[in-house]
Short mmCIF file of C-alpha atoms in Angstrom, two decimals:
data_model
loop_
_atom_site.label_atom_id
_atom_site.label_comp_id
_atom_site.label_asym_id
_atom_site.label_seq_id
_atom_site.Cartn_x
_atom_site.Cartn_y
_atom_site.Cartn_z
CA ASP A 1 149.76 140.46 162.53
CA ALA A 2 151.32 138.26 159.86
CA GLY A 3 148.32 138.60 157.59
CA VAL A 4 146.65 135.70 155.82
CA ILE A 5 149.03 132.78 155.47
CA GLN A 6 148.78 130.23 152.69
CA SER A 7 150.76 127.10 151.99
CA PRO A 8 152.27 125.86 149.87
CA ARG A 9 153.16 128.86 147.70
CA HIS A 10 153.73 126.65 144.70
CA GLU A 11 152.45 123.18 143.94
CA VAL A 12 153.23 121.05 140.91
CA THR A 13 151.44 117.74 140.66
CA GLU A 14 150.37 115.18 138.12
CA MET A 15 146.85 114.67 136.89
CA GLY A 16 144.86 112.41 139.17
CA GLN A 17 146.74 113.28 142.33
CA GLU A 18 145.14 114.80 145.40
CA VAL A 19 146.04 118.40 146.19
CA THR A 20 145.48 120.14 149.52
CA LEU A 21 145.84 123.88 149.92
CA ARG A 22 145.99 125.46 153.37
CA CYS A 23 145.03 128.80 154.80
CA LYS A 24 145.38 130.55 158.13
CA PRO A 25 143.15 133.67 158.30
CA ILE A 26 143.85 136.81 160.28
CA SER A 27 143.06 136.27 163.94
CA GLY A 28 139.65 137.61 164.88
CA HIS A 29 138.23 137.59 161.37
CA ASP A 30 134.89 135.85 161.04
CA TYR A 31 134.77 135.37 157.28
CA LEU A 32 137.06 133.25 155.14
CA PHE A 33 136.96 133.15 151.35
CA TRP A 34 138.58 130.87 148.77
CA TYR A 35 139.15 132.32 145.27
CA ARG A 36 140.65 131.02 142.08
CA GLN A 37 142.35 133.32 139.55
CA THR A 38 143.11 132.55 135.90
CA MET A 39 143.82 134.71 132.89
CA MET A 40 140.68 133.48 131.19
CA ARG A 41 138.18 133.84 134.03
CA GLY A 42 139.74 136.40 136.35
CA LEU A 43 139.11 136.12 140.09
CA GLU A 44 136.31 133.72 140.98
CA LEU A 45 134.84 133.09 144.42
CA LEU A 46 134.74 129.37 145.12
CA ILE A 47 133.33 129.21 148.66
CA TYR A 48 133.16 131.25 151.83
CA PHE A 49 132.74 130.53 155.53
CA ASN A 50 131.27 132.51 158.39
CA ASN A 51 132.34 131.42 161.87
CA ASN A 52 133.69 128.19 160.39
CA VAL A 53 130.39 127.32 158.69
CA PRO A 54 130.22 127.16 154.86
CA ILE A 55 127.72 129.78 153.70
CA ASP A 56 127.91 129.66 149.92
CA ASP A 57 129.71 126.99 147.92
CA SER A 58 127.96 127.64 144.63
CA GLY A 59 131.25 128.69 143.08
CA MET A 60 132.88 125.32 143.64
CA PRO A 61 133.32 123.96 140.13
CA GLU A 62 132.49 120.33 140.78
CA ASP A 63 132.53 117.49 143.27
CA ARG A 64 136.27 117.12 142.93
CA PHE A 65 136.61 120.26 145.01
CA SER A 66 135.94 120.34 148.74
CA ALA A 67 136.71 122.83 151.50
CA LYS A 68 136.73 122.59 155.26
CA MET A 69 137.23 124.93 158.16
CA PRO A 70 137.66 122.81 161.30
CA ASN A 71 138.41 125.84 163.48
CA ALA A 72 138.71 129.61 163.33
CA SER A 73 142.39 129.56 162.45
CA PHE A 74 142.61 126.98 159.69
CA SER A 75 140.97 126.05 156.41
CA THR A 76 141.76 123.64 153.59
CA LEU A 77 140.78 123.42 149.95
CA LYS A 78 141.14 119.96 148.50
CA ILE A 79 141.07 118.83 144.88
CA GLN A 80 140.73 115.11 144.27
CA PRO A 81 141.48 114.01 141.62
CA SER A 82 143.26 117.00 140.12
CA GLU A 83 143.09 117.83 136.41
CA PRO A 84 145.20 120.12 134.19
CA ARG A 85 142.31 122.61 133.94
CA ASP A 86 142.58 123.15 137.70
CA SER A 87 145.88 124.94 137.14
CA ALA A 88 145.47 128.45 138.55
CA VAL A 89 146.40 130.66 141.46
CA TYR A 90 144.25 129.98 144.51
CA PHE A 91 143.78 132.77 147.03
CA CYS A 92 142.45 132.69 150.53
CA ALA A 93 141.06 135.90 152.03
CA SER A 94 139.54 136.85 155.36
CA SER A 95 137.46 139.75 156.61
CA GLY A 96 135.91 141.09 159.78
CA LEU A 97 132.45 141.10 161.26
CA ALA A 98 130.43 142.96 158.66
CA LEU A 99 129.98 141.42 155.26
CA GLY A 100 131.24 143.91 152.75
CA ASP A 101 134.20 144.67 154.99
CA THR A 102 137.61 144.88 153.45
CA GLN A 103 138.98 141.52 152.45
CA TYR A 104 142.60 140.69 153.20
CA PHE A 105 144.16 138.31 150.74
CA GLY A 106 146.94 135.81 151.24
CA PRO A 107 149.86 135.54 148.81
CA GLY A 108 148.18 132.71 146.91
CA THR A 109 149.13 129.18 145.91
CA ARG A 110 150.16 128.69 142.31
CA LEU A 111 148.95 125.24 141.30
CA THR A 112 150.18 123.48 138.20
CA VAL A 113 148.64 120.16 137.25
CA LEU A 114 150.60 118.30 134.59
CA SER B 1 124.12 137.39 137.98
CA GLN B 2 126.19 140.54 138.28
CA LYS B 3 128.35 141.46 135.31
CA ILE B 4 131.29 143.78 135.81
CA GLU B 5 133.33 145.38 133.05
CA GLN B 6 136.55 147.30 133.50
CA ASN B 7 137.28 149.68 130.68
CA SER B 8 140.28 148.03 129.20
CA GLU B 9 142.76 145.33 129.93
CA ALA B 10 145.69 147.70 129.80
CA LEU B 11 146.29 151.42 130.24
CA ASN B 12 149.62 153.13 129.61
CA ILE B 13 150.25 156.69 130.76
CA GLN B 14 153.16 159.00 131.35
CA GLU B 15 154.40 159.79 134.83
CA GLY B 16 152.72 162.83 136.32
CA LYS B 17 149.48 162.39 134.40
CA THR B 18 146.15 161.33 135.88
CA ALA B 19 145.13 157.73 135.32
CA THR B 20 141.40 157.08 135.07
CA LEU B 21 140.06 153.55 135.27
CA THR B 22 136.43 152.63 134.69
CA CYS B 23 134.22 149.98 136.26
CA ASN B 24 130.75 149.38 134.84
CA TYR B 25 128.22 146.94 136.22
CA THR B 26 124.84 145.57 135.21
CA ASN B 27 121.82 144.24 137.04
CA TYR B 28 121.31 145.20 140.66
CA SER B 29 123.08 148.09 142.34
CA PRO B 30 125.63 147.16 144.98
CA ALA B 31 125.61 148.52 148.49
CA TYR B 32 129.40 148.90 148.28
CA LEU B 33 131.99 149.15 145.58
CA GLN B 34 135.62 148.46 146.37
CA TRP B 35 138.89 148.96 144.52
CA TYR B 36 141.89 146.69 144.97
CA ARG B 37 145.45 146.76 143.69
CA GLN B 38 147.25 143.58 142.63
CA ASP B 39 150.97 143.32 141.96
CA PRO B 40 152.45 140.36 140.06
CA GLY B 41 152.72 137.27 142.22
CA ARG B 42 150.72 138.78 145.07
CA GLY B 43 147.16 138.84 146.31
CA PRO B 44 144.89 141.84 145.81
CA VAL B 45 145.24 144.64 148.35
CA PHE B 46 142.31 146.83 149.35
CA LEU B 47 142.52 150.51 148.44
CA LEU B 48 139.15 152.23 148.80
CA LEU B 49 135.51 151.48 149.52
CA ILE B 50 132.62 153.69 148.48
CA ARG B 51 129.00 153.23 149.52
CA GLU B 52 125.97 153.61 147.28
CA ASN B 53 124.97 156.86 148.98
CA GLU B 54 128.41 158.40 148.50
CA LYS B 55 129.35 160.25 145.34
CA GLU B 56 133.08 160.51 145.89
CA LYS B 57 135.81 159.23 148.18
CA ARG B 58 139.42 160.37 148.36
CA LYS B 59 142.61 158.96 149.82
CA GLU B 60 145.85 160.79 149.16
CA ARG B 61 146.34 160.70 145.37
CA LEU B 62 143.40 158.35 144.84
CA LYS B 63 139.83 159.35 144.10
CA VAL B 64 136.82 157.13 143.50
CA THR B 65 133.44 158.21 142.20
CA PHE B 66 130.23 156.21 142.18
CA ASP B 67 127.32 156.98 139.87
CA THR B 68 124.43 154.61 140.52
CA THR B 69 122.44 156.10 137.64
CA LEU B 70 125.15 155.29 135.12
CA LYS B 71 126.07 152.11 137.06
CA GLN B 72 129.66 153.18 136.91
CA SER B 73 132.62 153.87 139.15
CA LEU B 74 135.68 155.85 138.13
CA PHE B 75 139.04 155.39 139.84
CA HIS B 76 141.56 158.20 139.47
CA ILE B 77 145.24 158.29 140.36
CA THR B 78 146.58 161.81 140.18
CA ALA B 79 150.25 162.67 139.68
CA SER B 80 150.87 159.06 138.71
CA GLN B 81 154.23 157.43 139.39
CA PRO B 82 155.93 154.33 137.99
CA ALA B 83 155.30 152.71 141.40
CA ASP B 84 151.57 152.92 140.66
CA SER B 85 152.04 150.34 137.90
CA ALA B 86 149.87 147.34 138.82
CA THR B 87 146.55 145.71 138.04
CA TYR B 88 143.53 147.41 139.58
CA LEU B 89 140.38 145.45 140.31
CA CYS B 90 136.93 146.70 141.15
CA ALA B 91 134.65 144.55 143.26
CA LEU B 92 130.98 144.74 144.15
CA ASP B 93 128.84 143.23 146.82
CA ARG B 94 125.29 143.68 147.94
CA GLY B 95 125.92 144.28 151.61
CA SER B 96 123.53 141.43 152.29
CA THR B 97 123.82 138.02 153.82
CA LEU B 98 124.31 136.57 150.37
CA GLY B 99 127.73 138.04 150.61
CA ARG B 100 129.41 137.26 147.36
CA LEU B 101 132.08 139.71 146.25
CA TYR B 102 132.12 140.01 142.46
CA PHE B 103 135.43 141.07 140.93
CA GLY B 104 136.08 142.63 137.55
CA ARG B 105 138.85 141.24 135.38
CA GLY B 106 141.06 144.19 136.22
CA THR B 107 142.90 146.88 134.31
CA GLN B 108 146.68 146.66 134.05
CA LEU B 109 148.13 150.13 134.51
CA THR B 110 151.65 150.98 133.37
CA VAL B 111 153.11 154.37 134.24
CA TRP B 112 156.23 155.15 132.26
CA PRO B 113 158.82 157.77 133.18
#
């Protein structure tokens, strides 16, 4: 298996632009997680899905952030409009049937908003 | 909410020594505690999981302990090597449908020759 795939790996954009991050989880995994990592705040859970349904989005910072999972093999995290404080590394992770199972992380997308 | 503290931001030790990293938590006790390794520019990679009813878990040169009375987990790397240099994160969940995984800020370990 190729593991969790994220794209793009790097994104540089200007304030106010829309940004879309993409994730392909490991085949057969039922849970998908979106995290954000910064030096100041560490690794924060933004939202997670179970069987394509959002379960907990309380970590989403504000309405500018939205996430979708249209099918079991694809998810997007969208920021519109983007702001400089959104600059961070965004990770997608997936895990198996039981919550608390090992999470497998993708390589991350480094986002820079100018 | 759960608060997790890892003993220090950075730990420097000499090759061959045992590295000991600490993870302390407050509030409720987790059903699981996990340790991950993160290398620069990469996502965290799972290392070990220990359950609340387990005192100790080993995997090769790695050992994790879990003391629910002290609300603390210790992560040991014996016979450390420069290749062990990385950031190590502890993570807690409740094993419930709430499902959030809470991560500590991590401890950056450097093993020098």
